[in-house]
Amino acid sequence: VAGPNSRHHEPLLCSYLQFVSMEIYIRNYFNRMFIVADQMKQIRKKIDTSHEDPDSVYKIRRKLASVQQDLIFLSEILGYVDEALDGSVVPPEPPEQAGRSLYERLQIHERKRALRTRVDDLKKNMEGAWHEQGVLREMSAMVTDDKVEVLQQHIVTNTASLVTLHKHNERSMCALEIMQILYLELLMKVLMD
């Protein structure tokens, strides 16, 4: 690794470092996927308790938009990682004993295979996340429909109450007019006598 022949092992070390940095990046990517999954769980809870909060539709839509934006970025990044992994070349095994020993210890082929498996798992996780996001969108639409239906029910009830009040008001006005006419006649009789 060090010394006068260090340049002979540079391709191996660069390849090894490339795959180690990809592993670290993929670990952080998995963490970000878990954060997005947690956000979707929170949205589902918000949908389940939407009847308790009048602003729930707005909050749910805002959170869904944020999750969708995160999923778009994560999908793009996953595509770049996949391309980088496909374009990564493992150098051939060196002919000298020290190089073969280093090649064997670094296990570069094994790292690339493990990375491929993780990237394939991430693709499956991403498909699941998109599916979950679609389900949440449908549930959000149902919450909106329910809120509109409840609002329409209240409008119908209030309109019926207003109609009933108007009818009572008309009856009261008729009764008042009759009473005014009677009082006027009584007053006229009293004044005439």
PDB file of C-alpha atoms in Angstrom:
ATOM      1  CA  VAL A   1       0.000   0.000   0.000  1.00  0.00           C
ATOM      2  CA  ALA A   2       2.882   2.327   0.799  1.00  0.00           C
ATOM      3  CA  GLY A   3       6.431   2.452  -0.426  1.00  0.00           C
ATOM      4  CA  PRO A   4       8.152   2.437  -3.802  1.00  0.00           C
ATOM      5  CA  ASN A   5       5.671  -0.014  -5.396  1.00  0.00           C
ATOM      6  CA  SER A   6       2.549   1.774  -4.115  1.00  0.00           C
ATOM      7  CA  ARG A   7       1.594   2.933  -7.615  1.00  0.00           C
ATOM      8  CA  HIS A   8       1.148  -0.714  -8.662  1.00  0.00           C
ATOM      9  CA  HIS A   9      -1.716  -1.126  -6.186  1.00  0.00           C
ATOM     10  CA  GLU A  10      -3.391   2.224  -6.813  1.00  0.00           C
ATOM     11  CA  PRO A  11      -6.152   0.843  -9.125  1.00  0.00           C
ATOM     12  CA  LEU A  12      -7.076  -1.727  -6.471  1.00  0.00           C
ATOM     13  CA  LEU A  13      -7.196   0.848  -3.704  1.00  0.00           C
ATOM     14  CA  CYS A  14      -9.175   3.335  -5.800  1.00  0.00           C
ATOM     15  CA  SER A  15     -11.694   0.634  -6.722  1.00  0.00           C
ATOM     16  CA  TYR A  16     -11.942  -0.446  -3.088  1.00  0.00           C
ATOM     17  CA  LEU A  17     -12.473   3.132  -1.908  1.00  0.00           C
ATOM     18  CA  GLN A  18     -15.093   3.670  -4.607  1.00  0.00           C
ATOM     19  CA  PHE A  19     -17.116   0.694  -3.388  1.00  0.00           C
ATOM     20  CA  VAL A  20     -16.686   1.613   0.293  1.00  0.00           C
ATOM     21  CA  SER A  21     -17.937   5.144  -0.406  1.00  0.00           C
ATOM     22  CA  MET A  22     -20.919   3.689  -2.296  1.00  0.00           C
ATOM     23  CA  GLU A  23     -21.678   1.453   0.710  1.00  0.00           C
ATOM     24  CA  ILE A  24     -21.666   4.463   3.028  1.00  0.00           C
ATOM     25  CA  TYR A  25     -23.874   6.384   0.609  1.00  0.00           C
ATOM     26  CA  ILE A  26     -26.341   3.504   0.317  1.00  0.00           C
ATOM     27  CA  ARG A  27     -26.531   3.208   4.127  1.00  0.00           C
ATOM     28  CA  ASN A  28     -27.489   6.882   4.301  1.00  0.00           C
ATOM     29  CA  TYR A  29     -29.958   6.345   1.451  1.00  0.00           C
ATOM     30  CA  PHE A  30     -31.614   3.535   3.436  1.00  0.00           C
ATOM     31  CA  ASN A  31     -31.885   5.897   6.415  1.00  0.00           C
ATOM     32  CA  ARG A  32     -33.577   8.512   4.225  1.00  0.00           C
ATOM     33  CA  MET A  33     -35.989   5.862   2.932  1.00  0.00           C
ATOM     34  CA  PHE A  34     -36.923   5.022   6.536  1.00  0.00           C
ATOM     35  CA  ILE A  35     -37.563   8.714   7.223  1.00  0.00           C
ATOM     36  CA  VAL A  36     -39.903   8.896   4.210  1.00  0.00           C
ATOM     37  CA  ALA A  37     -41.644   5.688   5.346  1.00  0.00           C
ATOM     38  CA  ASP A  38     -42.131   7.253   8.789  1.00  0.00           C
ATOM     39  CA  GLN A  39     -43.590  10.392   7.187  1.00  0.00           C
ATOM     40  CA  MET A  40     -46.070   8.211   5.287  1.00  0.00           C
ATOM     41  CA  LYS A  41     -47.072   6.507   8.564  1.00  0.00           C
ATOM     42  CA  GLN A  42     -47.725   9.939  10.054  1.00  0.00           C
ATOM     43  CA  ILE A  43     -49.861  10.848   7.036  1.00  0.00           C
ATOM     44  CA  ARG A  44     -51.851   7.641   7.462  1.00  0.00           C
ATOM     45  CA  LYS A  45     -52.458   8.520  11.131  1.00  0.00           C
ATOM     46  CA  LYS A  46     -53.515  12.025  10.095  1.00  0.00           C
ATOM     47  CA  ILE A  47     -55.955  10.505   7.594  1.00  0.00           C
ATOM     48  CA  ASP A  48     -57.345   8.152  10.247  1.00  0.00           C
ATOM     49  CA  THR A  49     -57.949  11.075  12.624  1.00  0.00           C
ATOM     50  CA  SER A  50     -59.017  13.579   9.964  1.00  0.00           C
ATOM     51  CA  HIS A  51     -62.467  14.001  11.517  1.00  0.00           C
ATOM     52  CA  GLU A  52     -60.855  15.618  14.586  1.00  0.00           C
ATOM     53  CA  ASP A  53     -59.137  18.464  12.724  1.00  0.00           C
ATOM     54  CA  PRO A  54     -60.985  20.821  10.358  1.00  0.00           C
ATOM     55  CA  ASP A  55     -57.706  21.684   8.599  1.00  0.00           C
ATOM     56  CA  SER A  56     -56.718  18.047   8.131  1.00  0.00           C
ATOM     57  CA  VAL A  57     -57.242  18.024   4.358  1.00  0.00           C
ATOM     58  CA  TYR A  58     -54.828  20.916   3.876  1.00  0.00           C
ATOM     59  CA  LYS A  59     -52.232  19.359   6.216  1.00  0.00           C
ATOM     60  CA  ILE A  60     -52.512  15.940   4.582  1.00  0.00           C
ATOM     61  CA  ARG A  61     -52.115  17.372   1.086  1.00  0.00           C
ATOM     62  CA  ARG A  62     -49.107  19.449   2.150  1.00  0.00           C
ATOM     63  CA  LYS A  63     -47.388  16.420   3.701  1.00  0.00           C
ATOM     64  CA  LEU A  64     -48.207  14.252   0.690  1.00  0.00           C
ATOM     65  CA  ALA A  65     -46.655  16.821  -1.632  1.00  0.00           C
ATOM     66  CA  SER A  66     -43.507  16.845   0.491  1.00  0.00           C
ATOM     67  CA  VAL A  67     -43.302  13.041   0.457  1.00  0.00           C
ATOM     68  CA  GLN A  68     -43.846  12.963  -3.296  1.00  0.00           C
ATOM     69  CA  GLN A  69     -41.014  15.441  -3.811  1.00  0.00           C
ATOM     70  CA  ASP A  70     -38.735  13.320  -1.606  1.00  0.00           C
ATOM     71  CA  LEU A  71     -39.667  10.184  -3.550  1.00  0.00           C
ATOM     72  CA  ILE A  72     -38.901  11.897  -6.848  1.00  0.00           C
ATOM     73  CA  PHE A  73     -35.451  12.926  -5.611  1.00  0.00           C
ATOM     74  CA  LEU A  74     -34.784   9.495  -4.127  1.00  0.00           C
ATOM     75  CA  SER A  75     -35.812   7.802  -7.386  1.00  0.00           C
ATOM     76  CA  GLU A  76     -33.469   9.999  -9.385  1.00  0.00           C
ATOM     77  CA  ILE A  77     -30.604   9.405  -6.973  1.00  0.00           C
ATOM     78  CA  LEU A  78     -31.209   5.657  -7.043  1.00  0.00           C
ATOM     79  CA  GLY A  79     -30.956   5.758 -10.834  1.00  0.00           C
ATOM     80  CA  TYR A  80     -27.608   7.548 -10.578  1.00  0.00           C
ATOM     81  CA  VAL A  81     -26.301   5.050  -8.010  1.00  0.00           C
ATOM     82  CA  ASP A  82     -27.423   2.169 -10.231  1.00  0.00           C
ATOM     83  CA  GLU A  83     -25.634   3.695 -13.230  1.00  0.00           C
ATOM     84  CA  ALA A  84     -22.499   4.307 -11.171  1.00  0.00           C
ATOM     85  CA  LEU A  85     -22.504   0.726  -9.953  1.00  0.00           C
ATOM     86  CA  ASP A  86     -22.963  -0.631 -13.471  1.00  0.00           C
ATOM     87  CA  GLY A  87     -20.123   1.579 -14.693  1.00  0.00           C
ATOM     88  CA  SER A  88     -17.770   0.544 -11.895  1.00  0.00           C
ATOM     89  CA  VAL A  89     -15.069  -1.832 -13.028  1.00  0.00           C
ATOM     90  CA  VAL A  90     -13.229  -4.189 -10.719  1.00  0.00           C
ATOM     91  CA  PRO A  91      -9.567  -4.263 -11.733  1.00  0.00           C
ATOM     92  CA  PRO A  92      -8.057  -7.645 -12.592  1.00  0.00           C
ATOM     93  CA  GLU A  93      -6.095  -9.605 -10.023  1.00  0.00           C
ATOM     94  CA  PRO A  94      -2.457  -8.472 -10.005  1.00  0.00           C
ATOM     95  CA  PRO A  95       0.190 -11.030 -11.049  1.00  0.00           C
ATOM     96  CA  GLU A  96       2.614 -10.503  -8.096  1.00  0.00           C
ATOM     97  CA  GLN A  97       2.072 -12.148  -4.705  1.00  0.00           C
ATOM     98  CA  ALA A  98       1.674  -8.891  -2.722  1.00  0.00           C
ATOM     99  CA  GLY A  99      -0.957  -7.645  -5.189  1.00  0.00           C
ATOM    100  CA  ARG A 100      -2.868 -10.953  -5.100  1.00  0.00           C
ATOM    101  CA  SER A 101      -2.797 -10.902  -1.315  1.00  0.00           C
ATOM    102  CA  LEU A 102      -4.144  -7.331  -1.232  1.00  0.00           C
ATOM    103  CA  TYR A 103      -6.745  -8.207  -3.877  1.00  0.00           C
ATOM    104  CA  GLU A 104      -7.919 -11.144  -1.779  1.00  0.00           C
ATOM    105  CA  ARG A 105      -8.111  -9.110   1.449  1.00  0.00           C
ATOM    106  CA  LEU A 106     -10.022  -6.206  -0.088  1.00  0.00           C
ATOM    107  CA  GLN A 107     -12.709  -8.552  -1.555  1.00  0.00           C
ATOM    108  CA  ILE A 108     -13.679  -6.014  -4.186  1.00  0.00           C
ATOM    109  CA  HIS A 109     -15.806  -8.470  -6.201  1.00  0.00           C
ATOM    110  CA  GLU A 110     -17.737  -9.401  -3.062  1.00  0.00           C
ATOM    111  CA  ARG A 111     -18.320  -5.717  -2.240  1.00  0.00           C
ATOM    112  CA  LYS A 112     -19.649  -5.035  -5.727  1.00  0.00           C
ATOM    113  CA  ARG A 113     -21.981  -8.049  -5.534  1.00  0.00           C
ATOM    114  CA  ALA A 114     -23.273  -6.926  -2.111  1.00  0.00           C
ATOM    115  CA  LEU A 115     -23.805  -3.410  -3.430  1.00  0.00           C
ATOM    116  CA  ARG A 116     -25.766  -4.760  -6.409  1.00  0.00           C
ATOM    117  CA  THR A 117     -28.012  -6.704  -4.015  1.00  0.00           C
ATOM    118  CA  ARG A 118     -28.592  -3.605  -1.883  1.00  0.00           C
ATOM    119  CA  VAL A 119     -29.384  -1.440  -4.900  1.00  0.00           C
ATOM    120  CA  ASP A 120     -31.862  -4.068  -6.135  1.00  0.00           C
ATOM    121  CA  ASP A 121     -33.462  -4.095  -2.668  1.00  0.00           C
ATOM    122  CA  LEU A 122     -33.666  -0.297  -2.762  1.00  0.00           C
ATOM    123  CA  LYS A 123     -35.463  -0.471  -6.112  1.00  0.00           C
ATOM    124  CA  LYS A 124     -38.050  -2.783  -4.551  1.00  0.00           C
ATOM    125  CA  ASN A 125     -38.379  -0.490  -1.540  1.00  0.00           C
ATOM    126  CA  MET A 126     -38.841   2.482  -3.855  1.00  0.00           C
ATOM    127  CA  GLU A 127     -41.598   0.691  -5.781  1.00  0.00           C
ATOM    128  CA  GLY A 128     -43.316  -0.059  -2.467  1.00  0.00           C
ATOM    129  CA  ALA A 129     -42.955   3.551  -1.360  1.00  0.00           C
ATOM    130  CA  TRP A 130     -44.526   4.814  -4.595  1.00  0.00           C
ATOM    131  CA  HIS A 131     -47.362   2.340  -4.184  1.00  0.00           C
ATOM    132  CA  GLU A 132     -47.923   3.458  -0.573  1.00  0.00           C
ATOM    133  CA  GLN A 133     -47.875   7.087  -1.672  1.00  0.00           C
ATOM    134  CA  GLY A 134     -50.549   6.297  -4.276  1.00  0.00           C
ATOM    135  CA  VAL A 135     -52.713   4.592  -1.650  1.00  0.00           C
ATOM    136  CA  LEU A 136     -52.329   7.607   0.636  1.00  0.00           C
ATOM    137  CA  ARG A 137     -53.387   9.910  -2.222  1.00  0.00           C
ATOM    138  CA  GLU A 138     -56.539   7.847  -2.731  1.00  0.00           C
ATOM    139  CA  MET A 139     -57.251   7.877   1.005  1.00  0.00           C
ATOM    140  CA  SER A 140     -56.720  11.642   1.023  1.00  0.00           C
ATOM    141  CA  ALA A 141     -59.228  12.012  -1.805  1.00  0.00           C
ATOM    142  CA  MET A 142     -61.708   9.950   0.213  1.00  0.00           C
ATOM    143  CA  VAL A 143     -61.189  12.220   3.240  1.00  0.00           C
ATOM    144  CA  THR A 144     -61.830  15.234   1.017  1.00  0.00           C
ATOM    145  CA  ASP A 145     -64.991  13.634  -0.347  1.00  0.00           C
ATOM    146  CA  ASP A 146     -66.155  12.821   3.182  1.00  0.00           C
ATOM    147  CA  LYS A 147     -65.539  16.404   4.303  1.00  0.00           C
ATOM    148  CA  VAL A 148     -67.478  17.728   1.291  1.00  0.00           C
ATOM    149  CA  GLU A 149     -70.327  15.316   2.006  1.00  0.00           C
ATOM    150  CA  VAL A 150     -70.471  16.378   5.664  1.00  0.00           C
ATOM    151  CA  LEU A 151     -70.399  20.029   4.589  1.00  0.00           C
ATOM    152  CA  GLN A 152     -73.254  19.435   2.135  1.00  0.00           C
ATOM    153  CA  GLN A 153     -75.205  17.650   4.875  1.00  0.00           C
ATOM    154  CA  HIS A 154     -74.743  20.668   7.149  1.00  0.00           C
ATOM    155  CA  ILE A 155     -75.830  23.009   4.366  1.00  0.00           C
ATOM    156  CA  VAL A 156     -78.977  20.948   3.749  1.00  0.00           C
ATOM    157  CA  THR A 157     -79.749  20.863   7.483  1.00  0.00           C
ATOM    158  CA  ASN A 158     -79.149  24.599   7.865  1.00  0.00           C
ATOM    159  CA  THR A 159     -81.257  25.377   4.798  1.00  0.00           C
ATOM    160  CA  ALA A 160     -84.103  23.256   6.178  1.00  0.00           C
ATOM    161  CA  SER A 161     -83.808  25.100   9.498  1.00  0.00           C
ATOM    162  CA  LEU A 162     -83.906  28.453   7.707  1.00  0.00           C
ATOM    163  CA  VAL A 163     -86.994  27.417   5.729  1.00  0.00           C
ATOM    164  CA  THR A 164     -88.715  26.325   8.939  1.00  0.00           C
ATOM    165  CA  LEU A 165     -87.764  29.576  10.660  1.00  0.00           C
ATOM    166  CA  HIS A 166     -89.020  31.558   7.681  1.00  0.00           C
ATOM    167  CA  LYS A 167     -92.373  29.758   7.810  1.00  0.00           C
ATOM    168  CA  HIS A 168     -92.652  30.443  11.541  1.00  0.00           C
ATOM    169  CA  ASN A 169     -91.730  34.052  10.919  1.00  0.00           C
ATOM    170  CA  GLU A 170     -94.436  34.376   8.236  1.00  0.00           C
ATOM    171  CA  ARG A 171     -97.034  32.893  10.597  1.00  0.00           C
ATOM    172  CA  SER A 172     -95.930  35.261  13.334  1.00  0.00           C
ATOM    173  CA  MET A 173     -96.214  38.208  10.934  1.00  0.00           C
ATOM    174  CA  CYS A 174     -99.728  37.135   9.900  1.00  0.00           C
ATOM    175  CA  ALA A 175    -100.749  36.787  13.532  1.00  0.00           C
ATOM    176  CA  LEU A 176     -99.251  40.198  14.288  1.00  0.00           C
ATOM    177  CA  GLU A 177    -101.139  41.775  11.400  1.00  0.00           C
ATOM    178  CA  ILE A 178    -104.394  40.217  12.595  1.00  0.00           C
ATOM    179  CA  MET A 179    -103.730  41.463  16.108  1.00  0.00           C
ATOM    180  CA  GLN A 180    -102.955  44.943  14.794  1.00  0.00           C
ATOM    181  CA  ILE A 181    -106.209  44.992  12.836  1.00  0.00           C
ATOM    182  CA  LEU A 182    -108.150  43.832  15.913  1.00  0.00           C
ATOM    183  CA  TYR A 183    -106.493  46.428  18.141  1.00  0.00           C
ATOM    184  CA  LEU A 184    -107.145  49.090  15.523  1.00  0.00           C
ATOM    185  CA  GLU A 185    -110.819  48.147  15.373  1.00  0.00           C
ATOM    186  CA  LEU A 186    -111.043  48.110  19.158  1.00  0.00           C
ATOM    187  CA  LEU A 187    -109.382  51.456  19.350  1.00  0.00           C
ATOM    188  CA  MET A 188    -111.738  52.809  16.715  1.00  0.00           C
ATOM    189  CA  LYS A 189    -114.731  51.496  18.657  1.00  0.00           C
ATOM    190  CA  VAL A 190    -113.473  53.027  21.886  1.00  0.00           C
ATOM    191  CA  LEU A 191    -112.865  56.360  20.200  1.00  0.00           C
ATOM    192  CA  MET A 192    -116.253  56.327  18.503  1.00  0.00           C
ATOM    193  CA  ASP A 193    -118.100  55.676  21.712  1.00  0.00           C
TER     194      ASP A 193
END
